[in-house]
């Protein structure tokens, strides 16, 4: 791994996981992190695919909240992690309020610690997937046209590329047990 990950890996321990849970007021249950792409497209992707990925994430979060697929995932700690430079925080706050969701929404937090503490990461068009891979986490990447920077990791056993809500929920249910 890149030298920066070697240093970060040496700093991660169980205390980091406890700190994340305390900071974000999470229960002892498994943590699933959703990392959506920004709604403000920077011109580096297909807008329809980006919007489709965001909608898949929203539908998956609603399914977990409503136990639409199985009660086995309704207990998950859901964290929605926005990119630090994203301007989408008001949008996501309104979406959560409109849907009566009481999940954790963060933008500025130690992303390495969060990835380390998570059990599963659902990532859309982001190199944040690499952090999960480095920490040997289960990573689901939404196939929204952004996979070139992680191609070398595709053979990793804990990574999956999905392109439908059905497959996404199937994998969340599988990894969330």
CSV table of N, CA and C in Angstrom, one decimal, residues 21-174:
chain,number,residue,atom,x,y,z
A,21,UNK,N,-17.8,5.7,17.7
A,21,UNK,CA,-19.1,5.4,18.3
A,21,UNK,C,-19.5,6.5,19.2
A,22,UNK,N,-18.6,7.0,20.1
A,22,UNK,CA,-18.9,8.0,21.1
A,22,UNK,C,-19.2,9.3,20.4
A,23,UNK,N,-18.3,9.7,19.5
A,23,UNK,CA,-18.4,11.0,18.8
A,23,UNK,C,-19.7,11.1,18.0
A,24,UNK,N,-20.1,10.0,17.4
A,24,UNK,CA,-21.3,10.1,16.5
A,24,UNK,C,-22.5,9.5,17.2
A,25,UNK,N,-22.4,9.2,18.5
A,25,UNK,CA,-23.5,8.7,19.2
A,25,UNK,C,-24.1,7.4,18.6
A,26,UNK,N,-23.3,6.5,18.3
A,26,UNK,CA,-23.7,5.2,17.6
A,26,UNK,C,-23.8,4.1,18.7
A,27,UNK,N,-24.7,3.2,18.4
A,27,UNK,CA,-24.9,2.0,19.3
A,27,UNK,C,-23.7,1.0,19.0
A,28,UNK,N,-23.8,-0.1,19.7
A,28,UNK,CA,-22.8,-1.2,19.5
A,28,UNK,C,-23.0,-2.0,18.2
A,29,UNK,N,-24.1,-1.7,17.5
A,29,UNK,CA,-24.4,-2.4,16.3
A,29,UNK,C,-23.5,-2.1,15.2
A,30,UNK,N,-23.5,-2.9,14.1
A,30,UNK,CA,-22.7,-2.7,13.0
A,30,UNK,C,-22.9,-1.3,12.4
A,31,UNK,N,-21.8,-0.7,11.8
A,31,UNK,CA,-21.9,0.6,11.2
A,31,UNK,C,-21.8,0.4,9.7
A,32,UNK,N,-22.8,1.0,9.0
A,32,UNK,CA,-22.8,1.0,7.5
A,32,UNK,C,-22.6,2.5,7.1
A,33,UNK,N,-21.6,2.8,6.3
A,33,UNK,CA,-21.3,4.1,5.8
A,33,UNK,C,-21.7,4.3,4.4
A,34,UNK,N,-22.6,5.2,4.1
A,34,UNK,CA,-23.0,5.6,2.7
A,34,UNK,C,-22.2,6.8,2.3
A,35,UNK,N,-21.5,6.8,1.3
A,35,UNK,CA,-20.7,7.9,0.8
A,35,UNK,C,-21.2,8.3,-0.6
A,36,UNK,N,-22.2,9.1,-0.7
A,36,UNK,CA,-22.7,9.5,-2.1
A,36,UNK,C,-21.8,10.5,-2.8
A,37,UNK,N,-21.9,10.5,-4.1
A,37,UNK,CA,-21.2,11.5,-4.9
A,37,UNK,C,-22.0,12.9,-4.6
A,38,UNK,N,-21.3,13.9,-5.0
A,38,UNK,CA,-21.9,15.2,-4.8
A,38,UNK,C,-23.0,15.5,-5.9
A,39,UNK,N,-24.1,16.1,-5.5
A,39,UNK,CA,-25.1,16.5,-6.5
A,39,UNK,C,-24.6,17.5,-7.5
A,40,UNK,N,-23.6,18.4,-7.0
A,40,UNK,CA,-23.0,19.4,-7.9
A,40,UNK,C,-21.9,18.7,-8.7
A,41,UNK,N,-22.3,18.3,-9.9
A,41,UNK,CA,-21.3,17.6,-10.7
A,41,UNK,C,-20.2,18.5,-11.1
A,42,UNK,N,-19.0,18.1,-11.0
A,42,UNK,CA,-17.8,18.9,-11.3
A,42,UNK,C,-17.4,18.6,-12.8
A,43,UNK,N,-18.3,18.0,-13.6
A,43,UNK,CA,-18.0,17.8,-15.0
A,43,UNK,C,-17.2,16.6,-15.3
A,44,UNK,N,-17.0,15.7,-14.3
A,44,UNK,CA,-16.1,14.6,-14.5
A,44,UNK,C,-16.9,13.3,-14.5
A,45,UNK,N,-18.2,13.3,-14.8
A,45,UNK,CA,-19.0,12.1,-14.8
A,45,UNK,C,-20.3,12.3,-15.6
A,46,UNK,N,-21.0,11.2,-15.7
A,46,UNK,CA,-22.3,11.2,-16.4
A,46,UNK,C,-23.3,11.6,-15.4
A,47,UNK,N,-24.0,12.8,-15.6
A,47,UNK,CA,-25.0,13.3,-14.6
A,47,UNK,C,-26.1,12.3,-14.3
A,48,UNK,N,-26.6,11.6,-15.3
A,48,UNK,CA,-27.7,10.6,-15.1
A,48,UNK,C,-27.2,9.5,-14.2
A,49,UNK,N,-26.0,9.0,-14.5
A,49,UNK,CA,-25.5,7.9,-13.6
A,49,UNK,C,-25.3,8.4,-12.2
A,50,UNK,N,-24.8,9.6,-12.1
A,50,UNK,CA,-24.6,10.2,-10.7
A,50,UNK,C,-25.9,10.3,-10.0
A,51,UNK,N,-26.9,10.8,-10.6
A,51,UNK,CA,-28.2,11.0,-10.0
A,51,UNK,C,-28.8,9.6,-9.7
A,52,UNK,N,-28.7,8.6,-10.6
A,52,UNK,CA,-29.2,7.3,-10.4
A,52,UNK,C,-28.5,6.7,-9.1
A,53,UNK,N,-27.2,6.9,-9.0
A,53,UNK,CA,-26.5,6.3,-7.8
A,53,UNK,C,-27.0,7.0,-6.5
A,54,UNK,N,-27.2,8.3,-6.5
A,54,UNK,CA,-27.7,8.9,-5.3
A,54,UNK,C,-29.1,8.4,-5.0
A,55,UNK,N,-29.9,8.2,-6.0
A,55,UNK,CA,-31.3,7.7,-5.7
A,55,UNK,C,-31.2,6.3,-5.2
A,56,UNK,N,-30.3,5.5,-5.7
A,56,UNK,CA,-30.1,4.1,-5.2
A,56,UNK,C,-29.7,4.1,-3.7
A,57,UNK,N,-28.8,5.1,-3.3
A,57,UNK,CA,-28.4,5.2,-1.9
A,57,UNK,C,-29.6,5.6,-1.1
A,58,UNK,N,-30.4,6.6,-1.6
A,58,UNK,CA,-31.5,7.0,-0.8
A,58,UNK,C,-32.5,5.9,-0.7
A,59,UNK,N,-32.8,5.1,-1.7
A,59,UNK,CA,-33.7,4.0,-1.6
A,59,UNK,C,-33.2,2.9,-0.7
A,60,UNK,N,-31.9,2.7,-0.7
A,60,UNK,CA,-31.4,1.7,0.3
A,60,UNK,C,-31.5,2.2,1.7
A,61,UNK,N,-31.2,3.4,2.0
A,61,UNK,CA,-31.4,4.0,3.3
A,61,UNK,C,-32.8,3.9,3.8
A,62,UNK,N,-33.8,4.2,2.9
A,62,UNK,CA,-35.2,4.1,3.3
A,62,UNK,C,-35.6,2.7,3.5
A,63,UNK,N,-35.0,1.7,2.7
A,63,UNK,CA,-35.4,0.3,2.9
A,63,UNK,C,-34.8,-0.2,4.3
A,64,UNK,N,-33.7,0.3,4.7
A,64,UNK,CA,-33.1,-0.1,6.0
A,64,UNK,C,-34.0,0.5,7.1
A,65,UNK,N,-34.4,1.8,6.9
A,65,UNK,CA,-35.2,2.5,7.9
A,65,UNK,C,-36.5,1.8,8.1
A,66,UNK,N,-37.1,1.3,7.0
A,66,UNK,CA,-38.4,0.7,7.0
A,66,UNK,C,-38.4,-0.8,7.1
A,67,UNK,N,-37.2,-1.4,7.2
A,67,UNK,CA,-37.1,-2.8,7.3
A,67,UNK,C,-37.8,-3.5,6.1
A,68,UNK,N,-37.7,-2.8,4.9
A,68,UNK,CA,-38.4,-3.4,3.7
A,68,UNK,C,-37.8,-4.7,3.3
A,69,UNK,N,-36.6,-4.9,3.5
A,69,UNK,CA,-36.0,-6.2,3.0
A,69,UNK,C,-35.9,-7.2,4.0
A,70,UNK,N,-35.5,-6.9,5.2
A,70,UNK,CA,-35.4,-7.9,6.3
A,70,UNK,C,-35.1,-7.2,7.6
A,71,UNK,N,-35.6,-7.7,8.7
A,71,UNK,CA,-35.4,-7.1,10.0
A,71,UNK,C,-33.9,-7.2,10.4
A,72,UNK,N,-33.2,-8.1,9.8
A,72,UNK,CA,-31.8,-8.3,10.2
A,72,UNK,C,-30.9,-7.1,9.9
A,73,UNK,N,-31.4,-6.2,9.1
A,73,UNK,CA,-30.5,-5.0,8.8
A,73,UNK,C,-31.1,-3.7,9.4
A,74,UNK,N,-32.3,-3.8,10.1
A,74,UNK,CA,-32.9,-2.6,10.6
A,74,UNK,C,-32.2,-2.0,11.8
A,75,UNK,N,-31.3,-2.8,12.4
A,75,UNK,CA,-30.6,-2.4,13.6
A,75,UNK,C,-29.3,-1.6,13.2
A,76,UNK,N,-28.9,-1.6,12.0
A,76,UNK,CA,-27.6,-1.0,11.6
A,76,UNK,C,-27.5,0.4,11.9
A,77,UNK,N,-26.3,0.9,12.3
A,77,UNK,CA,-26.0,2.3,12.5
A,77,UNK,C,-25.8,2.8,11.1
A,78,UNK,N,-26.6,3.7,10.6
A,78,UNK,CA,-26.4,4.2,9.3
A,78,UNK,C,-25.8,5.6,9.4
A,79,UNK,N,-24.7,5.8,8.7
A,79,UNK,CA,-23.9,7.0,8.6
A,79,UNK,C,-23.9,7.5,7.2
A,80,UNK,N,-24.3,8.7,6.9
A,80,UNK,CA,-24.2,9.2,5.5
A,80,UNK,C,-23.0,10.2,5.6
A,81,UNK,N,-22.0,9.9,4.9
A,81,UNK,CA,-20.8,10.7,4.9
A,81,UNK,C,-20.6,11.5,3.6
A,82,UNK,N,-20.8,12.8,3.7
A,82,UNK,CA,-20.6,13.6,2.5
A,82,UNK,C,-19.1,14.0,2.3
A,83,UNK,N,-18.8,14.3,1.1
A,83,UNK,CA,-17.4,14.7,0.8
A,83,UNK,C,-17.2,16.1,1.5
A,84,UNK,N,-16.0,16.3,2.1
A,84,UNK,CA,-15.8,17.5,2.9
A,84,UNK,C,-16.0,18.8,2.1
A,85,UNK,N,-15.8,18.8,0.7
A,85,UNK,CA,-16.0,20.0,-0.1
A,85,UNK,C,-17.4,20.1,-0.7
A,86,UNK,N,-18.3,19.1,-0.4
A,86,UNK,CA,-19.6,19.1,-0.9
A,86,UNK,C,-20.4,20.2,-0.4
A,87,UNK,N,-21.3,20.7,-1.3
A,87,UNK,CA,-22.2,21.8,-0.9
A,87,UNK,C,-23.7,21.2,-0.8
A,88,UNK,N,-23.7,19.9,-0.6
A,88,UNK,CA,-25.0,19.2,-0.5
A,88,UNK,C,-25.6,19.0,0.9
A,89,UNK,N,-25.0,19.5,1.9
A,89,UNK,CA,-25.4,19.3,3.3
A,89,UNK,C,-26.9,19.7,3.4
A,90,UNK,N,-27.3,20.9,3.0
A,90,UNK,CA,-28.7,21.3,3.1
A,90,UNK,C,-29.7,20.3,2.4
A,91,UNK,N,-29.3,19.9,1.3
A,91,UNK,CA,-30.1,18.9,0.5
A,91,UNK,C,-30.3,17.7,1.3
A,92,UNK,N,-29.3,17.1,1.8
A,92,UNK,CA,-29.4,15.8,2.6
A,92,UNK,C,-30.1,16.0,3.9
A,93,UNK,N,-29.9,17.2,4.6
A,93,UNK,CA,-30.6,17.4,5.8
A,93,UNK,C,-32.1,17.5,5.5
A,94,UNK,N,-32.5,18.2,4.5
A,94,UNK,CA,-33.9,18.3,4.1
A,94,UNK,C,-34.5,16.9,3.7
A,95,UNK,N,-33.7,16.1,3.0
A,95,UNK,CA,-34.2,14.8,2.6
A,95,UNK,C,-34.4,13.9,3.8
A,96,UNK,N,-33.5,14.0,4.7
A,96,UNK,CA,-33.7,13.2,6.0
A,96,UNK,C,-34.9,13.7,6.8
A,97,UNK,N,-35.1,15.0,6.9
A,97,UNK,CA,-36.2,15.5,7.6
A,97,UNK,C,-37.5,15.1,6.9
A,98,UNK,N,-37.6,15.3,5.6
A,98,UNK,CA,-38.8,15.0,4.8
A,98,UNK,C,-39.1,13.5,5.0
A,99,UNK,N,-38.1,12.6,5.2
A,99,UNK,CA,-38.4,11.2,5.3
A,99,UNK,C,-38.3,10.7,6.8
A,100,UNK,N,-38.3,11.7,7.7
A,100,UNK,CA,-38.3,11.3,9.1
A,100,UNK,C,-37.2,10.4,9.5
A,101,UNK,N,-36.1,10.6,9.0
A,101,UNK,CA,-34.9,9.7,9.3
A,101,UNK,C,-34.1,10.3,10.4
A,102,UNK,N,-33.6,9.5,11.3
A,102,UNK,CA,-32.8,9.9,12.4
A,102,UNK,C,-31.4,9.2,12.3
A,103,UNK,N,-30.8,9.2,11.2
A,103,UNK,CA,-29.5,8.6,11.0
A,103,UNK,C,-28.5,9.7,11.1
A,104,UNK,N,-27.2,9.3,11.1
A,104,UNK,CA,-26.1,10.2,11.3
A,104,UNK,C,-25.7,10.8,9.9
A,105,UNK,N,-25.6,12.1,9.8
A,105,UNK,CA,-25.2,12.8,8.6
A,105,UNK,C,-24.0,13.6,9.0
A,106,UNK,N,-22.9,13.3,8.3
A,106,UNK,CA,-21.6,14.0,8.6
A,106,UNK,C,-21.0,14.5,7.4
A,107,UNK,N,-20.2,15.5,7.5
A,107,UNK,CA,-19.4,16.0,6.4
A,107,UNK,C,-17.9,16.2,6.8
A,108,UNK,N,-17.7,16.7,7.9
A,108,UNK,CA,-16.3,16.9,8.3
A,108,UNK,C,-16.0,16.0,9.5
A,109,UNK,N,-15.4,14.9,9.3
A,109,UNK,CA,-15.0,14.0,10.3
A,109,UNK,C,-13.8,13.2,9.8
A,110,UNK,N,-13.1,12.6,10.7
A,110,UNK,CA,-11.9,11.8,10.3
A,110,UNK,C,-12.4,10.6,9.5
A,111,UNK,N,-12.2,10.7,8.2
A,111,UNK,CA,-12.7,9.7,7.3
A,111,UNK,C,-12.0,8.4,7.4
A,112,UNK,N,-10.7,8.4,7.8
A,112,UNK,CA,-10.0,7.1,8.1
A,112,UNK,C,-10.5,6.4,9.3
A,113,UNK,N,-10.8,7.2,10.3
A,113,UNK,CA,-11.3,6.6,11.6
A,113,UNK,C,-12.7,6.0,11.3
A,114,UNK,N,-13.5,6.7,10.5
A,114,UNK,CA,-14.9,6.2,10.2
A,114,UNK,C,-14.8,5.0,9.3
A,115,UNK,N,-13.9,4.9,8.4
A,115,UNK,CA,-13.8,3.7,7.5
A,115,UNK,C,-13.3,2.6,8.4
A,116,UNK,N,-12.4,2.8,9.3
A,116,UNK,CA,-11.8,1.8,10.1
A,116,UNK,C,-12.9,1.2,11.1
A,117,UNK,N,-13.8,2.1,11.6
A,117,UNK,CA,-14.8,1.6,12.5
A,117,UNK,C,-16.0,1.0,11.8
A,118,UNK,N,-16.1,1.2,10.5
A,118,UNK,CA,-17.3,0.6,9.8
A,118,UNK,C,-17.2,-0.9,9.6
A,119,UNK,N,-18.4,-1.4,9.3
A,119,UNK,CA,-18.4,-2.8,9.0
A,119,UNK,C,-18.6,-3.0,7.4
A,120,UNK,N,-19.3,-2.0,6.9
A,120,UNK,CA,-19.6,-2.0,5.5
A,120,UNK,C,-19.7,-0.6,5.0
A,121,UNK,N,-19.1,-0.4,3.8
A,121,UNK,CA,-19.1,0.9,3.1
A,121,UNK,C,-19.8,0.8,1.8
A,122,UNK,N,-20.7,1.7,1.5
A,122,UNK,CA,-21.4,1.8,0.2
A,122,UNK,C,-20.9,3.1,-0.4
A,123,UNK,N,-20.1,3.1,-1.4
A,123,UNK,CA,-19.4,4.2,-1.9
A,123,UNK,C,-19.8,4.5,-3.4
A,124,UNK,N,-20.1,5.7,-3.7
A,124,UNK,CA,-20.4,6.1,-5.1
A,124,UNK,C,-19.4,7.1,-5.6
A,125,UNK,N,-18.7,6.7,-6.7
A,125,UNK,CA,-17.8,7.6,-7.4
A,125,UNK,C,-16.8,8.3,-6.5
A,126,UNK,N,-16.1,7.5,-5.7
A,126,UNK,CA,-15.2,8.1,-4.7
A,126,UNK,C,-14.0,7.2,-4.4
A,127,UNK,N,-12.8,7.9,-4.2
A,127,UNK,CA,-11.6,7.1,-3.8
A,127,UNK,C,-11.8,6.7,-2.4
A,128,UNK,N,-12.8,7.2,-1.7
A,128,UNK,CA,-13.0,6.7,-0.3
A,128,UNK,C,-13.1,5.2,-0.2
A,129,UNK,N,-13.5,4.6,-1.3
A,129,UNK,CA,-13.5,3.1,-1.3
A,129,UNK,C,-12.1,2.5,-1.0
A,130,UNK,N,-11.1,3.2,-1.4
A,130,UNK,CA,-9.7,2.7,-1.2
A,130,UNK,C,-9.5,2.6,0.3
A,131,UNK,N,-10.0,3.6,1.1
A,131,UNK,CA,-9.8,3.6,2.5
A,131,UNK,C,-10.4,2.3,3.1
A,132,UNK,N,-11.6,2.0,2.7
A,132,UNK,CA,-12.2,0.7,3.2
A,132,UNK,C,-11.4,-0.5,2.8
A,133,UNK,N,-10.9,-0.5,1.6
A,133,UNK,CA,-10.2,-1.7,1.1
A,133,UNK,C,-8.9,-1.8,2.0
A,134,UNK,N,-8.2,-0.7,2.2
A,134,UNK,CA,-7.0,-0.8,3.0
A,134,UNK,C,-7.2,-1.3,4.4
A,135,UNK,N,-8.4,-1.0,5.0
A,135,UNK,CA,-8.7,-1.4,6.3
A,135,UNK,C,-9.5,-2.8,6.3
A,136,UNK,N,-9.5,-3.4,5.1
A,136,UNK,CA,-10.1,-4.8,4.9
A,136,UNK,C,-11.6,-4.8,5.3
A,137,UNK,N,-12.3,-3.7,4.9
A,137,UNK,CA,-13.7,-3.6,5.1
A,137,UNK,C,-14.5,-4.1,3.9
A,138,UNK,N,-15.7,-4.5,4.1
A,138,UNK,CA,-16.6,-4.8,3.0
A,138,UNK,C,-16.9,-3.5,2.3
A,139,UNK,N,-16.7,-3.4,1.0
A,139,UNK,CA,-17.0,-2.2,0.2
A,139,UNK,C,-17.8,-2.5,-1.0
A,140,UNK,N,-18.9,-1.8,-1.1
A,140,UNK,CA,-19.8,-1.9,-2.2
A,140,UNK,C,-19.6,-0.6,-3.0
A,141,UNK,N,-19.3,-0.7,-4.3
A,141,UNK,CA,-19.1,0.4,-5.1
A,141,UNK,C,-20.3,0.5,-6.1
A,142,UNK,N,-21.0,1.6,-6.1
A,142,UNK,CA,-22.1,1.8,-7.1
A,142,UNK,C,-21.5,2.0,-8.4
A,143,UNK,N,-21.8,1.3,-9.4
A,143,UNK,CA,-21.3,1.4,-10.7
A,143,UNK,C,-21.9,2.6,-11.4
A,144,UNK,N,-21.3,3.8,-11.2
A,144,UNK,CA,-21.9,5.0,-11.8
A,144,UNK,C,-20.8,5.6,-12.7
A,145,UNK,N,-20.0,4.8,-13.3
A,145,UNK,CA,-19.0,5.3,-14.2
A,145,UNK,C,-17.7,5.7,-13.7
A,146,UNK,N,-17.5,5.5,-12.4
A,146,UNK,CA,-16.2,5.9,-11.8
A,146,UNK,C,-15.5,4.7,-11.2
A,147,UNK,N,-14.8,4.0,-11.9
A,147,UNK,CA,-14.1,2.9,-11.3
A,147,UNK,C,-12.6,2.9,-11.8
A,148,UNK,N,-12.2,3.8,-12.6
A,148,UNK,CA,-10.8,3.7,-13.1
A,148,UNK,C,-9.7,3.8,-12.0
A,149,UNK,N,-9.9,4.6,-11.0
A,149,UNK,CA,-8.9,4.8,-10.0
A,149,UNK,C,-8.8,3.6,-9.1
A,150,UNK,N,-9.8,2.7,-9.1
A,150,UNK,CA,-9.7,1.6,-8.2
A,150,UNK,C,-9.6,0.3,-8.9
A,151,UNK,N,-9.3,0.3,-10.2
A,151,UNK,CA,-9.2,-1.0,-11.0
A,151,UNK,C,-8.3,-2.0,-10.4
A,152,UNK,N,-7.2,-1.5,-9.8
A,152,UNK,CA,-6.2,-2.4,-9.3
A,152,UNK,C,-6.7,-3.1,-8.0
A,153,UNK,N,-7.8,-2.6,-7.4
A,153,UNK,CA,-8.4,-3.3,-6.3
A,153,UNK,C,-9.5,-4.2,-6.6
A,154,UNK,N,-10.0,-4.3,-7.8
A,154,UNK,CA,-11.1,-5.1,-8.1
A,154,UNK,C,-11.0,-6.5,-7.7
A,155,UNK,N,-9.8,-7.0,-7.6
A,155,UNK,CA,-9.7,-8.4,-7.3
A,155,UNK,C,-9.8,-8.6,-5.7
A,156,UNK,N,-9.8,-7.6,-5.0
A,156,UNK,CA,-9.9,-7.7,-3.5
A,156,UNK,C,-11.2,-8.4,-3.2
A,157,UNK,N,-11.1,-9.3,-2.2
A,157,UNK,CA,-12.3,-10.2,-2.0
A,157,UNK,C,-13.4,-9.5,-1.3
A,158,UNK,N,-13.2,-8.4,-0.7
A,158,UNK,CA,-14.3,-7.7,0.1
A,158,UNK,C,-14.9,-6.6,-0.7
A,159,UNK,N,-14.7,-6.5,-2.0
A,159,UNK,CA,-15.2,-5.4,-2.8
A,159,UNK,C,-16.2,-5.9,-3.9
A,160,UNK,N,-17.3,-5.2,-4.0
A,160,UNK,CA,-18.2,-5.6,-5.1
A,160,UNK,C,-18.7,-4.3,-5.8
A,161,UNK,N,-18.9,-4.5,-7.1
A,161,UNK,CA,-19.4,-3.5,-7.9
A,161,UNK,C,-20.9,-3.8,-8.2
A,162,UNK,N,-21.8,-2.9,-7.9
A,162,UNK,CA,-23.2,-3.2,-8.1
A,162,UNK,C,-23.8,-2.1,-9.0
A,163,UNK,N,-24.9,-2.4,-9.7
A,163,UNK,CA,-25.5,-1.4,-10.6
A,163,UNK,C,-27.1,-1.4,-10.5
A,164,UNK,N,-27.6,-2.1,-9.4
A,164,UNK,CA,-29.1,-2.0,-9.2
A,164,UNK,C,-29.4,-2.0,-7.8
A,165,UNK,N,-30.6,-1.5,-7.4
A,165,UNK,CA,-31.0,-1.4,-6.0
A,165,UNK,C,-31.2,-2.9,-5.5
A,166,UNK,N,-31.7,-3.8,-6.3
A,166,UNK,CA,-31.9,-5.1,-5.8
A,166,UNK,C,-30.6,-5.8,-5.4
A,167,UNK,N,-29.6,-5.6,-6.3
A,167,UNK,CA,-28.3,-6.2,-5.9
A,167,UNK,C,-27.7,-5.5,-4.7
A,168,UNK,N,-27.8,-4.2,-4.7
A,168,UNK,CA,-27.3,-3.4,-3.5
A,168,UNK,C,-27.9,-3.9,-2.2
A,169,UNK,N,-29.2,-4.0,-2.2
A,169,UNK,CA,-29.9,-4.5,-1.0
A,169,UNK,C,-29.5,-5.9,-0.6
A,170,UNK,N,-29.4,-6.7,-1.6
A,170,UNK,CA,-28.9,-8.1,-1.4
A,170,UNK,C,-27.6,-8.1,-0.7
A,171,UNK,N,-26.6,-7.3,-1.2
A,171,UNK,CA,-25.3,-7.3,-0.6
A,171,UNK,C,-25.3,-6.6,0.8
A,172,UNK,N,-26.1,-5.6,1.0
A,172,UNK,CA,-26.2,-5.0,2.3
A,172,UNK,C,-26.7,-6.0,3.3
A,173,UNK,N,-27.8,-6.8,2.9
A,173,UNK,CA,-28.3,-7.8,3.8
A,173,UNK,C,-27.3,-8.8,4.1
A,174,UNK,N,-26.5,-9.3,3.0
A,174,UNK,CA,-25.5,-10.3,3.2
A,174,UNK,C,-24.4,-9.8,4.2
